[in-house]
Short mmCIF file of C-alpha atoms in Angstrom, two decimals:
data_model
loop_
_atom_site.label_atom_id
_atom_site.label_comp_id
_atom_site.label_asym_id
_atom_site.label_seq_id
_atom_site.Cartn_x
_atom_site.Cartn_y
_atom_site.Cartn_z
CA UNK A 290 29.42 91.25 174.20
CA UNK A 291 31.43 93.10 171.89
CA UNK A 292 34.95 94.03 173.24
CA UNK A 293 35.97 97.49 173.06
CA UNK A 294 38.40 99.77 171.67
CA UNK A 295 39.48 98.54 168.50
CA UNK A 296 37.67 101.11 166.41
CA UNK A 297 39.46 102.11 163.26
CA UNK A 298 41.20 105.57 162.69
CA UNK A 299 38.16 106.84 160.95
CA UNK A 300 35.88 106.23 164.02
CA UNK A 301 38.52 107.93 165.87
CA UNK A 302 38.36 110.88 163.57
CA UNK A 303 34.61 111.02 163.70
CA UNK A 304 34.64 111.16 167.51
CA UNK A 305 37.16 113.82 167.48
CA UNK A 306 34.79 115.85 165.37
CA UNK A 307 31.99 115.06 167.69
CA UNK A 308 34.12 116.31 170.47
CA UNK A 309 34.25 119.65 168.67
CA UNK A 310 30.67 119.86 167.66
CA UNK A 311 28.64 118.28 170.59
CA UNK A 312 26.17 120.21 172.33
CA UNK A 313 25.69 120.70 176.16
CA UNK A 314 22.89 118.44 177.06
CA UNK A 315 19.53 120.14 178.06
CA UNK A 316 17.58 118.34 180.69
CA UNK A 317 14.93 119.10 183.32
CA UNK A 318 16.31 120.26 186.59
CA UNK A 319 13.89 117.95 188.48
CA UNK A 320 12.01 114.90 187.60
CA UNK A 321 9.70 112.39 189.20
CA UNK A 322 12.00 109.41 189.21
CA UNK A 323 9.17 106.80 190.01
CA UNK A 324 7.48 107.41 186.72
CA UNK A 325 10.13 105.67 184.68
CA UNK A 326 10.25 102.18 183.67
CA UNK A 327 13.36 100.64 184.94
CA UNK A 328 15.65 98.41 182.72
CA UNK A 329 17.06 96.76 185.81
CA UNK A 330 16.18 97.01 189.42
CA UNK A 331 19.62 98.18 190.37
CA UNK A 332 22.88 97.72 188.69
CA UNK A 333 25.38 95.86 190.99
CA UNK A 334 28.87 97.46 190.82
CA UNK A 335 31.89 95.25 190.33
CA UNK A 336 34.06 94.98 193.47
CA UNK A 337 36.84 97.08 192.01
CA UNK A 338 34.67 100.13 191.80
CA UNK A 339 34.47 100.38 195.58
CA UNK A 340 38.05 99.26 195.66
CA UNK A 341 38.96 102.27 193.42
CA UNK A 342 36.93 104.69 195.78
CA UNK A 343 38.72 103.11 198.86
CA UNK A 344 42.35 103.88 197.19
CA UNK A 345 41.64 107.47 196.80
CA UNK A 346 41.07 107.83 200.67
CA UNK A 347 44.59 106.76 201.46
CA UNK A 348 47.02 103.72 200.94
CA UNK A 349 45.53 100.29 201.33
CA UNK A 350 47.84 97.35 202.02
CA UNK A 351 45.95 94.95 199.58
CA UNK A 352 48.47 92.18 199.88
CA UNK A 353 47.16 91.35 203.27
CA UNK A 354 43.77 90.64 201.88
CA UNK A 355 45.07 88.44 198.98
CA UNK A 356 43.60 84.95 199.39
CA UNK A 357 44.53 82.00 197.03
CA UNK A 358 43.38 78.88 198.98
CA UNK A 359 41.63 76.41 196.72
CA UNK A 360 38.91 75.96 199.17
CA UNK A 361 35.92 73.36 198.96
CA UNK A 362 34.15 72.29 195.70
CA UNK A 363 30.49 72.05 195.99
CA UNK A 364 27.78 69.86 194.43
CA UNK A 365 25.00 72.23 194.86
CA UNK A 366 25.04 74.78 192.05
CA UNK A 367 23.86 77.71 194.17
CA UNK A 368 26.70 77.37 196.39
CA UNK A 369 29.22 77.33 193.48
CA UNK A 370 27.74 80.20 191.91
CA UNK A 371 28.25 82.19 195.22
CA UNK A 372 31.68 80.79 195.35
CA UNK A 373 32.35 81.88 191.94
CA UNK A 374 31.54 85.41 192.61
CA UNK A 375 33.42 85.71 195.73
CA UNK A 376 36.56 84.09 193.98
CA UNK A 377 36.36 86.60 191.21
CA UNK A 378 36.36 89.41 193.68
CA UNK A 379 39.51 87.74 195.28
CA UNK A 380 40.83 88.28 191.57
CA UNK A 381 40.20 92.17 191.76
CA UNK A 382 41.90 92.09 195.32
CA UNK A 383 44.94 90.34 193.80
CA UNK A 384 44.95 93.07 191.09
CA UNK A 385 45.21 95.77 193.57
CA UNK A 386 47.87 93.93 195.30
CA UNK A 387 49.69 93.45 192.05
CA UNK A 388 50.20 90.06 192.87
CA UNK A 389 50.73 87.88 189.82
CA UNK A 390 51.16 84.43 191.04
CA UNK A 391 47.83 84.79 193.08
CA UNK A 392 46.07 86.22 190.01
CA UNK A 393 47.21 83.20 187.89
CA UNK A 394 45.85 80.73 190.53
CA UNK A 395 42.64 82.72 191.09
CA UNK A 396 42.28 82.51 187.22
CA UNK A 397 42.57 78.79 187.13
CA UNK A 398 40.09 78.59 190.21
CA UNK A 399 37.65 80.53 188.48
CA UNK A 400 37.97 78.20 185.34
CA UNK A 401 37.46 75.13 187.38
CA UNK A 402 34.23 76.56 189.38
CA UNK A 403 32.94 77.73 185.91
CA UNK A 404 33.31 74.22 184.47
CA UNK A 405 31.62 72.63 187.77
CA UNK A 406 28.73 74.77 186.92
CA UNK A 407 28.57 74.06 183.19
CA UNK A 408 29.74 77.35 182.03
CA UNK A 409 33.44 76.82 181.51
CA UNK A 410 33.34 77.01 177.86
CA UNK A 411 32.63 80.84 177.91
CA UNK A 412 35.59 81.60 180.02
CA UNK A 413 38.28 79.50 178.84
CA UNK A 414 39.84 82.36 176.71
CA UNK A 415 39.52 84.71 179.74
CA UNK A 416 41.43 82.27 182.00
CA UNK A 417 44.18 82.11 179.57
CA UNK A 418 44.32 85.95 178.81
CA UNK A 419 44.37 86.32 182.77
CA UNK A 420 47.55 84.40 182.88
CA UNK A 421 49.30 85.83 180.02
CA UNK A 422 48.65 89.34 181.28
CA UNK A 423 49.70 88.45 184.82
CA UNK A 424 52.95 87.12 183.33
CA UNK A 425 53.47 90.32 181.68
CA UNK A 426 52.34 92.36 184.89
CA UNK A 427 49.65 94.20 182.53
CA UNK A 428 47.28 94.97 185.54
CA UNK A 429 44.75 96.88 183.44
CA UNK A 430 44.42 93.93 181.18
CA UNK A 431 43.96 91.51 184.12
CA UNK A 432 41.32 93.71 185.51
CA UNK A 433 39.43 93.79 182.19
CA UNK A 434 39.62 90.24 181.72
CA UNK A 435 38.21 89.60 185.17
CA UNK A 436 35.55 91.84 184.26
CA UNK A 437 34.87 89.84 181.02
CA UNK A 438 34.99 86.75 182.87
CA UNK A 439 32.25 87.77 185.42
CA UNK A 440 30.27 89.18 182.27
CA UNK A 441 30.78 85.92 180.20
CA UNK A 442 29.82 83.77 183.15
CA UNK A 443 26.52 85.51 183.81
CA UNK A 444 25.86 85.81 180.13
CA UNK A 445 26.26 82.08 179.59
CA UNK A 446 23.98 81.44 182.82
CA UNK A 447 21.31 83.82 181.46
CA UNK A 448 21.42 81.95 178.10
CA UNK A 449 20.78 78.68 180.18
CA UNK A 450 17.91 80.41 181.90
CA UNK A 451 19.89 80.42 185.08
CA UNK A 452 19.31 84.13 185.91
CA UNK A 453 19.01 83.17 189.63
CA UNK A 454 22.61 81.68 189.50
CA UNK A 455 23.75 84.66 187.84
CA UNK A 456 22.35 86.76 190.55
CA UNK A 457 23.97 84.80 193.09
CA UNK A 458 27.51 85.21 191.44
CA UNK A 459 26.76 89.06 191.82
CA UNK A 460 25.79 88.54 195.34
CA UNK A 461 29.02 86.41 196.05
CA UNK A 462 31.35 89.25 194.73
CA UNK A 463 29.25 91.95 196.45
CA UNK A 464 29.68 90.15 199.98
CA UNK A 465 33.53 89.69 199.37
CA UNK A 466 33.96 93.36 198.44
CA UNK A 467 31.90 94.63 201.28
CA UNK A 468 33.87 92.23 203.75
CA UNK A 469 37.16 93.69 202.37
CA UNK A 470 35.87 97.28 202.54
CA UNK A 471 34.68 97.02 206.18
CA UNK A 472 37.87 95.41 207.08
CA UNK A 473 39.90 98.35 205.51
CA UNK A 474 37.61 101.10 206.96
CA UNK A 475 37.59 99.42 210.38
CA UNK A 476 41.48 99.50 210.57
CA UNK A 477 41.67 103.46 209.73
CA UNK A 478 38.00 104.62 210.22
CA UNK A 479 37.27 107.78 208.31
CA UNK A 480 33.86 109.19 207.67
CA UNK A 481 34.35 108.98 204.12
CA UNK A 482 35.23 105.23 204.17
CA UNK A 483 32.26 104.20 206.06
CA UNK A 484 30.06 106.36 203.63
CA UNK A 485 30.97 103.80 200.87
CA UNK A 486 28.75 101.32 202.70
CA UNK A 487 25.70 103.48 202.13
CA UNK A 488 24.18 100.99 199.41
CA UNK A 489 20.65 100.41 201.05
CA UNK A 490 18.94 99.70 197.58
CA UNK A 491 21.41 97.08 196.80
CA UNK A 492 20.61 95.31 200.06
CA UNK A 493 17.02 95.58 199.42
CA UNK A 494 17.79 94.20 195.85
CA UNK A 495 19.72 91.25 197.18
CA UNK A 496 17.10 90.60 199.79
CA UNK A 497 14.17 90.43 197.06
CA UNK A 498 16.34 88.09 194.88
CA UNK A 499 16.91 85.80 197.81
CA UNK A 500 13.39 85.66 198.56
CA UNK A 501 12.45 84.56 194.98
CA UNK A 502 14.67 81.53 195.23
CA UNK A 503 12.65 79.25 197.40
CA UNK A 504 13.73 76.31 195.58
CA UNK A 505 17.18 76.84 196.54
CA UNK A 506 17.32 75.14 199.98
CA UNK A 507 20.77 75.82 200.97
CA UNK A 508 21.44 76.80 204.47
CA UNK A 509 24.18 79.71 203.39
CA UNK A 510 21.41 81.46 201.55
CA UNK A 511 19.16 81.50 204.53
CA UNK A 512 22.06 82.88 206.45
CA UNK A 513 22.79 85.59 204.09
CA UNK A 514 18.87 86.67 203.96
CA UNK A 515 19.23 87.07 207.68
CA UNK A 516 22.53 88.75 207.73
CA UNK A 517 21.02 91.33 205.01
CA UNK A 518 18.19 92.25 207.35
CA UNK A 519 20.79 92.74 210.23
CA UNK A 520 22.98 94.73 208.12
CA UNK A 521 20.08 97.21 206.60
CA UNK A 522 19.76 99.40 209.70
CA UNK A 523 23.56 99.67 210.03
CA UNK A 524 23.94 101.23 206.61
CA UNK A 525 20.66 103.05 206.34
CA UNK A 526 21.11 105.47 209.42
CA UNK A 527 19.08 108.31 207.67
CA UNK A 528 20.97 111.65 208.16
CA UNK A 529 23.60 110.18 210.68
CA UNK A 530 26.69 109.11 209.43
CA UNK A 531 27.80 105.37 209.69
CA UNK A 532 29.35 104.66 212.89
CA UNK A 533 32.77 102.82 213.48
CA UNK A 534 30.61 100.36 215.47
CA UNK A 535 28.53 99.68 212.52
CA UNK A 536 31.29 99.09 210.25
CA UNK A 537 32.92 96.81 212.72
CA UNK A 538 29.59 94.85 212.88
CA UNK A 539 29.12 94.51 209.19
CA UNK A 540 32.65 93.14 208.93
CA UNK A 541 31.90 90.46 211.41
CA UNK A 542 28.72 89.65 209.78
CA UNK A 543 30.41 89.54 206.16
CA UNK A 544 33.39 87.69 207.43
CA UNK A 545 31.13 84.91 208.95
CA UNK A 546 29.16 84.73 205.81
CA UNK A 547 32.50 84.46 203.77
CA UNK A 548 33.39 81.48 205.93
CA UNK A 549 30.05 79.73 205.06
CA UNK A 550 30.50 80.66 201.43
CA UNK A 551 34.02 79.16 201.17
CA UNK A 552 33.94 76.13 203.42
CA UNK A 553 31.90 73.16 203.42
CA UNK B 252 12.11 75.80 145.47
CA UNK B 253 9.76 72.86 145.86
CA UNK B 254 6.79 73.65 148.36
CA UNK B 255 8.24 71.60 151.22
CA UNK B 256 11.52 73.42 151.01
CA UNK B 257 9.90 76.60 150.78
CA UNK B 258 8.07 75.67 153.99
CA UNK B 259 11.40 74.73 155.68
CA UNK B 260 12.95 77.98 154.47
CA UNK B 261 10.17 80.10 155.92
CA UNK B 262 9.81 78.20 159.23
CA UNK B 263 13.35 77.85 160.08
CA UNK B 264 15.65 80.02 157.88
CA UNK B 265 13.60 83.32 157.94
CA UNK B 266 13.30 83.62 161.82
CA UNK B 267 16.92 82.91 161.98
CA UNK B 268 17.76 85.79 159.80
CA UNK B 269 15.46 88.04 161.72
CA UNK B 270 16.86 87.07 164.89
CA UNK B 271 20.32 87.62 163.89
CA UNK B 272 19.41 90.93 162.53
CA UNK B 273 17.74 91.92 165.84
CA UNK B 274 20.61 90.70 168.03
CA UNK B 275 23.00 92.55 165.68
CA UNK B 276 21.39 95.86 166.14
CA UNK B 277 21.67 95.77 169.81
CA UNK B 278 25.25 94.78 169.48
CA UNK B 279 25.70 97.75 166.99
CA UNK B 280 24.12 100.28 169.44
CA UNK B 281 26.71 98.87 172.03
CA UNK B 282 29.50 99.43 169.63
CA UNK B 283 28.32 103.04 169.01
CA UNK B 284 28.28 103.62 172.76
CA UNK B 285 31.85 102.20 173.20
CA UNK B 286 33.02 104.56 170.38
CA UNK B 287 31.82 107.29 172.41
CA UNK B 288 33.81 106.03 175.32
CA UNK B 289 36.92 105.38 173.58
CA UNK B 290 38.51 108.84 174.07
CA UNK B 291 37.76 108.74 177.70
CA UNK B 292 39.70 105.29 178.16
CA UNK B 293 42.75 107.17 177.17
CA UNK B 294 42.19 109.51 180.14
CA UNK B 295 42.04 106.51 182.58
CA UNK B 296 38.30 105.48 182.73
CA UNK B 297 37.72 101.80 183.17
CA UNK B 298 34.71 100.71 181.08
CA UNK B 299 32.82 97.98 182.50
CA UNK B 300 32.30 95.06 180.08
CA UNK B 301 28.40 94.86 180.76
CA UNK B 302 26.03 96.92 179.00
CA UNK B 303 22.21 97.83 179.28
CA UNK B 304 20.07 98.08 176.25
CA UNK B 305 16.83 97.57 174.43
CA UNK B 306 14.50 99.37 172.06
CA UNK B 307 12.42 102.43 172.54
CA UNK B 308 9.87 104.51 170.41
CA UNK B 309 10.73 108.22 169.84
CA UNK B 310 9.84 110.16 172.90
CA UNK B 311 10.16 107.26 175.13
CA UNK B 312 12.47 107.15 178.09
CA UNK B 313 13.72 104.28 180.50
CA UNK B 314 15.80 104.42 183.69
CA UNK B 315 18.87 102.47 184.94
CA UNK B 316 19.21 102.67 188.77
CA UNK B 317 22.84 102.63 189.49
CA UNK B 318 24.86 102.30 193.01
CA UNK B 319 27.58 105.06 192.57
CA UNK B 320 30.56 105.71 194.97
CA UNK B 321 31.62 109.24 196.25
CA UNK B 322 35.36 109.42 195.36
CA UNK B 323 34.85 107.96 191.96
CA UNK B 324 34.10 109.82 188.90
CA UNK B 325 31.62 108.22 186.42
CA UNK B 326 30.83 108.59 182.52
CA UNK B 327 27.89 107.03 181.19
CA UNK B 328 27.75 106.75 177.30
CA UNK B 329 24.69 105.92 175.11
CA UNK B 330 24.78 104.98 171.55
CA UNK B 331 22.26 103.74 168.69
CA UNK B 332 23.11 102.39 165.35
CA UNK B 333 20.32 104.48 163.94
CA UNK B 334 22.22 107.35 162.06
CA UNK B 335 19.34 109.98 162.11
CA UNK B 336 18.33 109.36 165.68
CA UNK B 337 18.75 112.01 168.33
CA UNK B 338 19.30 110.41 171.84
CA UNK B 339 19.97 111.73 175.30
CA UNK B 340 21.41 110.48 178.77
CA UNK B 341 20.95 112.29 181.86
CA UNK B 342 21.74 111.66 185.65
CA UNK B 343 19.36 112.34 188.58
CA UNK B 344 19.77 111.51 192.15
CA UNK B 345 16.94 109.73 194.23
CA UNK B 346 14.98 112.65 194.86
CA UNK B 347 14.87 113.59 190.93
CA UNK B 348 17.30 116.30 191.07
CA UNK B 349 19.64 116.45 187.95
CA UNK B 350 23.22 116.03 189.33
CA UNK B 351 25.45 115.68 186.15
CA UNK B 352 28.35 117.82 185.26
CA UNK B 353 27.92 120.68 182.65
CA UNK B 354 30.06 118.91 180.16
CA UNK B 355 27.68 116.06 179.62
CA UNK B 356 26.93 116.20 175.87
CA UNK B 357 24.63 114.91 173.17
CA UNK B 358 25.21 114.61 169.52
CA UNK B 359 22.95 112.72 167.15
CA UNK B 360 23.15 109.06 168.08
CA UNK B 361 25.74 109.67 170.51
CA UNK B 362 25.20 111.05 174.05
CA UNK B 363 27.20 110.95 177.46
CA UNK B 364 26.60 112.20 180.83
CA UNK B 365 29.25 112.78 183.55
CA UNK B 366 28.82 112.72 187.39
CA UNK B 367 31.22 113.18 190.18
CA UNK B 368 28.93 111.91 193.10
CA UNK B 369 28.87 114.09 196.19
CA UNK B 370 27.34 111.05 198.04
CA UNK B 371 27.57 107.33 197.88
CA UNK B 372 23.99 106.23 196.82
CA UNK B 373 21.88 104.95 193.89
CA UNK B 374 21.27 107.26 191.09
CA UNK B 375 18.99 107.11 188.11
CA UNK B 376 20.37 107.07 184.71
CA UNK B 377 17.60 108.41 182.28
CA UNK B 378 17.95 107.22 178.62
CA UNK B 379 15.78 108.70 175.89
CA UNK B 380 15.23 108.41 172.12
CA UNK B 381 14.22 112.13 171.50
CA UNK B 382 13.94 111.67 167.63
CA UNK B 383 14.23 108.81 165.25
CA UNK B 384 13.29 107.83 161.65
CA UNK B 385 12.37 104.30 163.01
CA UNK B 386 9.51 102.98 164.76
CA UNK B 387 11.73 101.18 167.50
CA UNK B 388 15.13 102.51 168.04
CA UNK B 389 17.83 100.30 169.68
CA UNK B 390 20.01 101.76 172.33
CA UNK B 391 22.78 100.69 174.56
CA UNK B 392 24.35 102.23 177.69
CA UNK B 393 27.75 101.55 179.06
CA UNK B 394 29.62 103.25 181.80
CA UNK B 395 33.12 103.79 183.08
CA UNK B 396 34.95 105.31 186.17
CA UNK B 397 38.17 106.28 187.35
#
């Protein structure tokens, strides 16, 4: 993927001109969304998207969620993929906490896991950039490199026809992000915080993807599949708001799953 | 070129050149989408590294379903490398209601849609090639949030 914002001054000038001459977009007020072919079932957000929304609801003590323990290494590729997503999410948490030593350790851990799964070459430059940016406390650069790391890992997996492993990386990150989200909201419950859990399409998406992986007979995947069924009614409460009890219960479930993901 | 070398050229080199051209075009579309995003980065939008793309005929549309979070503000930027194409991007909620902000815009081979979600849910980003001199037009969609 092309990296971003090194456009030349002429391109900048052209965009400035566009800014003056662009038209307001005209579009129908209503459409039947079911009639459109989809490019992707549903785009899985990065953990920092939900962390960004959480930050706007009030101060969060991110330092208490920073985790750098090395944890187990696995020989099963699906387990490593899940863990990789989980550790990248830890990287985003360490960025929120502005914890440079943690970011650097996590960068190295990500590199070692990626090597273990055969896609290390794709992220070696990002791991180096993460360390350098953390040393200079350039948090926006660290965040961008973590994003690139996940994108490169998944791109490399897709090139190797390992799309299912790529989906497990997303799932690992989403579970860790949801665990942290529910931990924060449980501590200081607000309706707005709980609403961030309203992600029924993502839940269905992950459930469908796991069902399509019968070749991975790994107990943790079975646990996650069962847990998604447990979580669904808690977050898809119709017109009723998501309750403090539901948030606490989802935190218990995702914490249990996190334990299964990171330990042997 | 002797017939054997000619055969090798046709079988090996031509597909490689054609393949490279096709990949480069989607990448080019992405670089145009990123150009559209560039001024917003200076306003604090974090642009995600991943992008979604492909090719469409004029008049065709496609949807990207996306989980958005209330509290964040999002821009979606669409680009194509086809200079005389006219493209558009719009944002609808699950019920098919247009929910983008009025400052969403389109200009030739760039377009952008802006949303401040009023609820955390999944939304539909509809991309369209409205006019194009090409039979198939590459497009790429990137997004950012703050």
